[in-house]
Amino acid sequence: MKKNSVYGVLCALAMISGNVFAADATAKTAAQPAKAAEQAKTVDVWAGLPEKIASVNGKDVTLEDFKKFVLSMFPKNELPPQMTNEAMKMMAYRLADMCVTQPLLLEAAAKAGFKPSAAAVEAQMNEAIRKMSESERKMTEEQVMAQTRMTLEAFVKSTAAQKQAQDQFAISEFVNKNVLAKVTVSENDVRKYYNDNLTRFQVPEMIEASHILIAYPRNATAEQKAEALKKAEEIAKKLKLDPTLFAALAKAESACPSKDNGGSLGKFKRGDMLKPFEDAAFALKKGEISGIVETQEGYHIIRCDEKFPATTMSFDQVKPMLNEFLLGQAKAKAMENYIANLKKENKVEIFVKQPEIPAMPIMQ
């Protein structure tokens, strides 16, 4: 398991943008809205946005509504220091879309019986914690304490008490059970994708090799190179008499850190190594030891330990991964269509301009 995977579960459940782990996340005061407003005024990140951000069923979503929505996404209703006017312009359309979409999703969720609840968020987070191993839980407790100065239990309660977390959890539950639950991908779809994209599943030719490096400085003199070459030739003679000495000689003589592993470089493909080294290594048969090969690093003696011909991964090998990938795409499309219909039904209009994405230069 990756170091932050368990902690990431809790972060995701917190569902608060920015630094979700502000140490005083539960200590909001009446002075904060005024402080946030003062910050917005000073930074002027909102400059250039229209006074009417959007319209839903003929009702205006004002710039003030938009500000409140955006600020609610951050701890203590404060924008992060890196939020500039230019950054806001780039993000404004997406944020405006979220500003109108989230209330519509909340309304749909409530109609289906999914209402925001601190108890639901707390139960979900506790369930995630319950499934952790003892070591995972300990690691998570340490990370939470380091970031928030809270115990794990206090952090769960703090997160569950936040409206943003409750709203997002209700929406997530509704979407998963009412929009995405029936989305499937057939084996024919998976097989078609595999057949249409065979080049993506090709594994290039690879080898496993070891080497002994007799290095010389980048700006080596002729004398230094000659001295290094002489040493490499002496090692090559010993290996010709007894190839089984390779690992011992690598450990004793090689200038590469691989010497600690008997000179082993592990498995690699073409393009991973310097070309002279690579050409010599791939030309060897399994178990064969090369002559002396010079690169910019010095003189190498290479042994091919194993050869792996180019292959194409079978359908059965990639089927689980492809099924997950295509199911993710299908769910994203289903969600996109659901939101599009929701906005159409509620006559949503957004008056913030979408940022222009610079065209890629044409290569001559």
mmCIF file of C-alpha atoms in Angstrom, residues 37-204:
data_model
loop_
_atom_site.group_PDB
_atom_site.id
_atom_site.type_symbol
_atom_site.label_atom_id
_atom_site.label_comp_id
_atom_site.label_asym_id
_atom_site.label_seq_id
_atom_site.Cartn_x
_atom_site.Cartn_y
_atom_site.Cartn_z
ATOM 1 C CA ALA A 37 -14.465 39.584 2.778
ATOM 2 C CA GLU A 38 -11.531 41.843 3.663
ATOM 3 C CA GLN A 39 -9.128 39.384 2.083
ATOM 4 C CA ALA A 40 -11.182 39.206 -1.102
ATOM 5 C CA LYS A 41 -11.283 42.991 -1.260
ATOM 6 C CA THR A 42 -7.536 43.323 -0.721
ATOM 7 C CA VAL A 43 -6.470 40.606 -3.140
ATOM 8 C CA ASP A 44 -9.168 41.549 -5.679
ATOM 9 C CA VAL A 45 -9.173 38.063 -7.163
ATOM 10 C CA TRP A 46 -12.743 38.626 -8.359
ATOM 11 C CA ALA A 47 -11.946 41.548 -10.641
ATOM 12 C CA GLY A 48 -13.328 41.150 -14.148
ATOM 13 C CA LEU A 49 -16.063 38.664 -13.241
ATOM 14 C CA PRO A 50 -19.633 39.627 -14.204
ATOM 15 C CA GLU A 51 -22.094 40.755 -11.544
ATOM 16 C CA LYS A 52 -24.443 37.994 -12.713
ATOM 17 C CA ILE A 53 -22.545 34.711 -12.722
ATOM 18 C CA ALA A 54 -25.336 32.384 -13.789
ATOM 19 C CA SER A 55 -29.080 31.874 -13.924
ATOM 20 C CA VAL A 56 -31.107 28.879 -12.693
ATOM 21 C CA ASN A 57 -34.800 28.691 -13.587
ATOM 22 C CA GLY A 58 -34.727 32.420 -14.181
ATOM 23 C CA LYS A 59 -33.175 33.176 -10.787
ATOM 24 C CA ASP A 60 -29.844 34.989 -10.825
ATOM 25 C CA VAL A 61 -26.707 33.640 -9.194
ATOM 26 C CA THR A 62 -24.872 36.837 -8.284
ATOM 27 C CA LEU A 63 -21.185 37.512 -7.885
ATOM 28 C CA GLU A 64 -21.744 37.634 -4.109
ATOM 29 C CA ASP A 65 -23.378 34.195 -4.230
ATOM 30 C CA PHE A 66 -20.410 32.949 -6.217
ATOM 31 C CA LYS A 67 -17.909 34.401 -3.730
ATOM 32 C CA LYS A 68 -19.640 32.708 -0.811
ATOM 33 C CA PHE A 69 -19.630 29.388 -2.639
ATOM 34 C CA VAL A 70 -15.947 29.554 -3.544
ATOM 35 C CA LEU A 71 -14.860 30.719 -0.090
ATOM 36 C CA SER A 72 -16.853 27.900 1.529
ATOM 37 C CA MET A 73 -14.544 25.422 -0.195
ATOM 38 C CA PHE A 74 -11.530 26.543 1.831
ATOM 39 C CA PRO A 75 -10.672 26.270 5.526
ATOM 40 C CA LYS A 76 -11.936 29.222 7.527
ATOM 41 C CA ASN A 77 -13.459 30.674 4.326
ATOM 42 C CA GLU A 78 -10.062 32.027 3.290
ATOM 43 C CA LEU A 79 -8.585 31.852 -0.181
ATOM 44 C CA PRO A 80 -5.091 30.357 -0.424
ATOM 45 C CA PRO A 81 -2.260 32.852 -1.042
ATOM 46 C CA GLN A 82 -1.631 31.477 -4.542
ATOM 47 C CA MET A 83 -5.142 32.402 -5.692
ATOM 48 C CA THR A 84 -4.478 35.354 -7.985
ATOM 49 C CA ASN A 85 -6.867 37.193 -10.256
ATOM 50 C CA GLU A 86 -5.353 35.380 -13.226
ATOM 51 C CA ALA A 87 -5.849 32.014 -11.531
ATOM 52 C CA MET A 88 -9.449 32.889 -10.727
ATOM 53 C CA LYS A 89 -10.138 33.811 -14.345
ATOM 54 C CA MET A 90 -8.849 30.411 -15.439
ATOM 55 C CA MET A 91 -10.964 28.597 -12.842
ATOM 56 C CA ALA A 92 -14.058 30.798 -12.795
ATOM 57 C CA TYR A 93 -16.099 28.955 -15.408
ATOM 58 C CA ARG A 94 -15.547 25.580 -13.767
ATOM 59 C CA LEU A 95 -16.291 27.036 -10.329
ATOM 60 C CA ALA A 96 -19.429 28.739 -11.644
ATOM 61 C CA ASP A 97 -20.571 25.424 -13.075
ATOM 62 C CA MET A 98 -19.995 23.792 -9.682
ATOM 63 C CA CYS A 99 -21.801 26.674 -7.993
ATOM 64 C CA VAL A 100 -25.024 25.961 -9.882
ATOM 65 C CA THR A 101 -24.638 22.190 -10.205
ATOM 66 C CA GLN A 102 -24.046 21.357 -6.541
ATOM 67 C CA PRO A 103 -27.379 22.803 -5.285
ATOM 68 C CA LEU A 104 -29.212 20.973 -8.083
ATOM 69 C CA LEU A 105 -27.534 17.704 -7.166
ATOM 70 C CA LEU A 106 -28.292 18.290 -3.491
ATOM 71 C CA GLU A 107 -31.925 18.886 -4.339
ATOM 72 C CA ALA A 108 -32.082 15.713 -6.447
ATOM 73 C CA ALA A 109 -30.358 13.757 -3.683
ATOM 74 C CA ALA A 110 -32.786 15.055 -1.047
ATOM 75 C CA LYS A 111 -35.780 14.061 -3.209
ATOM 76 C CA ALA A 112 -34.331 10.546 -3.422
ATOM 77 C CA GLY A 113 -33.868 10.409 0.351
ATOM 78 C CA PHE A 114 -30.161 11.260 0.547
ATOM 79 C CA LYS A 115 -29.882 14.202 2.920
ATOM 80 C CA PRO A 116 -26.717 15.782 4.345
ATOM 81 C CA SER A 117 -25.864 14.207 7.670
ATOM 82 C CA ALA A 118 -22.924 14.446 10.039
ATOM 83 C CA ALA A 119 -23.762 10.956 11.275
ATOM 84 C CA ALA A 120 -23.509 9.513 7.738
ATOM 85 C CA VAL A 121 -20.105 11.090 7.096
ATOM 86 C CA GLU A 122 -18.831 9.983 10.506
ATOM 87 C CA ALA A 123 -20.086 6.438 9.956
ATOM 88 C CA GLN A 124 -18.402 6.212 6.558
ATOM 89 C CA MET A 125 -15.089 7.516 7.860
ATOM 90 C CA ASN A 126 -15.201 5.179 10.852
ATOM 91 C CA GLU A 127 -15.938 2.267 8.532
ATOM 92 C CA ALA A 128 -12.856 3.143 6.468
ATOM 93 C CA ILE A 129 -10.794 3.270 9.658
ATOM 94 C CA ARG A 130 -12.245 -0.033 10.874
ATOM 95 C CA LYS A 131 -10.991 -1.769 7.721
ATOM 96 C CA MET A 132 -7.411 -0.583 8.285
ATOM 97 C CA SER A 133 -4.744 -2.898 9.588
ATOM 98 C CA GLU A 134 -3.134 -1.998 12.903
ATOM 99 C CA SER A 135 -0.073 -0.550 11.155
ATOM 100 C CA GLU A 136 -2.238 1.468 8.728
ATOM 101 C CA ARG A 137 -4.265 2.902 11.549
ATOM 102 C CA LYS A 138 -1.148 3.857 13.486
ATOM 103 C CA MET A 139 0.341 5.549 10.426
ATOM 104 C CA THR A 140 -2.924 7.418 9.812
ATOM 105 C CA GLU A 141 -3.128 8.567 13.435
ATOM 106 C CA GLU A 142 0.421 9.920 13.209
ATOM 107 C CA GLN A 143 -0.307 11.773 9.964
ATOM 108 C CA VAL A 144 -3.527 13.278 11.296
ATOM 109 C CA MET A 145 -1.809 14.401 14.484
ATOM 110 C CA ALA A 146 1.099 15.919 12.544
ATOM 111 C CA GLN A 147 -1.208 17.837 10.197
ATOM 112 C CA THR A 148 -4.008 18.844 12.543
ATOM 113 C CA ARG A 149 -2.824 18.305 16.124
ATOM 114 C CA MET A 150 -6.034 16.292 16.542
ATOM 115 C CA THR A 151 -6.602 12.689 17.511
ATOM 116 C CA LEU A 152 -8.083 10.515 14.791
ATOM 117 C CA GLU A 153 -11.431 10.458 16.569
ATOM 118 C CA ALA A 154 -11.492 14.257 16.897
ATOM 119 C CA PHE A 155 -10.548 14.647 13.244
ATOM 120 C CA VAL A 156 -13.431 12.403 12.153
ATOM 121 C CA LYS A 157 -15.920 14.392 14.224
ATOM 122 C CA SER A 158 -14.470 17.696 12.997
ATOM 123 C CA THR A 159 -14.773 16.655 9.368
ATOM 124 C CA ALA A 160 -18.247 15.194 9.793
ATOM 125 C CA ALA A 161 -19.440 18.460 11.340
ATOM 126 C CA GLN A 162 -18.533 20.476 8.223
ATOM 127 C CA LYS A 163 -21.397 21.300 5.883
ATOM 128 C CA GLN A 164 -19.273 20.896 2.774
ATOM 129 C CA ALA A 165 -18.376 17.325 3.738
ATOM 130 C CA GLN A 166 -21.994 16.499 4.530
ATOM 131 C CA ASP A 167 -23.266 17.932 1.240
ATOM 132 C CA GLN A 168 -20.649 16.158 -0.827
ATOM 133 C CA PHE A 169 -21.261 12.858 0.935
ATOM 134 C CA ALA A 170 -25.006 13.064 0.299
ATOM 135 C CA ILE A 171 -24.373 13.852 -3.380
ATOM 136 C CA SER A 172 -21.834 11.041 -3.667
ATOM 137 C CA GLU A 173 -24.192 8.490 -2.153
ATOM 138 C CA PHE A 174 -27.044 9.615 -4.414
ATOM 139 C CA VAL A 175 -24.930 9.572 -7.564
ATOM 140 C CA ASN A 176 -23.396 6.171 -6.831
ATOM 141 C CA LYS A 177 -26.712 4.497 -6.107
ATOM 142 C CA ASN A 178 -29.063 6.320 -8.491
ATOM 143 C CA VAL A 179 -26.912 7.314 -11.454
ATOM 144 C CA LEU A 180 -23.881 5.039 -11.642
ATOM 145 C CA ALA A 181 -25.042 1.756 -10.113
ATOM 146 C CA LYS A 182 -26.463 0.418 -13.369
ATOM 147 C CA VAL A 183 -23.546 1.445 -15.568
ATOM 148 C CA THR A 184 -21.775 -1.620 -16.944
ATOM 149 C CA VAL A 185 -19.267 -2.537 -19.615
ATOM 150 C CA SER A 186 -19.695 -5.703 -21.659
ATOM 151 C CA GLU A 187 -16.873 -8.131 -22.395
ATOM 152 C CA ASN A 188 -17.416 -7.381 -26.094
ATOM 153 C CA ASP A 189 -16.691 -3.703 -25.405
ATOM 154 C CA VAL A 190 -13.529 -4.609 -23.513
ATOM 155 C CA ARG A 191 -12.370 -7.019 -26.223
ATOM 156 C CA LYS A 192 -13.059 -4.472 -28.967
ATOM 157 C CA TYR A 193 -10.969 -1.859 -27.164
ATOM 158 C CA TYR A 194 -8.180 -4.403 -26.779
ATOM 159 C CA ASN A 195 -8.233 -5.372 -30.462
ATOM 160 C CA ASP A 196 -8.412 -1.736 -31.597
ATOM 161 C CA ASN A 197 -5.444 -0.745 -29.414
ATOM 162 C CA LEU A 198 -3.069 -3.708 -29.598
ATOM 163 C CA THR A 199 -0.009 -1.471 -29.855
ATOM 164 C CA ARG A 200 -0.730 -0.182 -26.345
ATOM 165 C CA PHE A 201 -0.269 -3.665 -24.937
ATOM 166 C CA GLN A 202 3.042 -4.448 -26.570
ATOM 167 C CA VAL A 203 5.941 -5.142 -24.220
ATOM 168 C CA PRO A 204 9.282 -4.245 -25.856
#
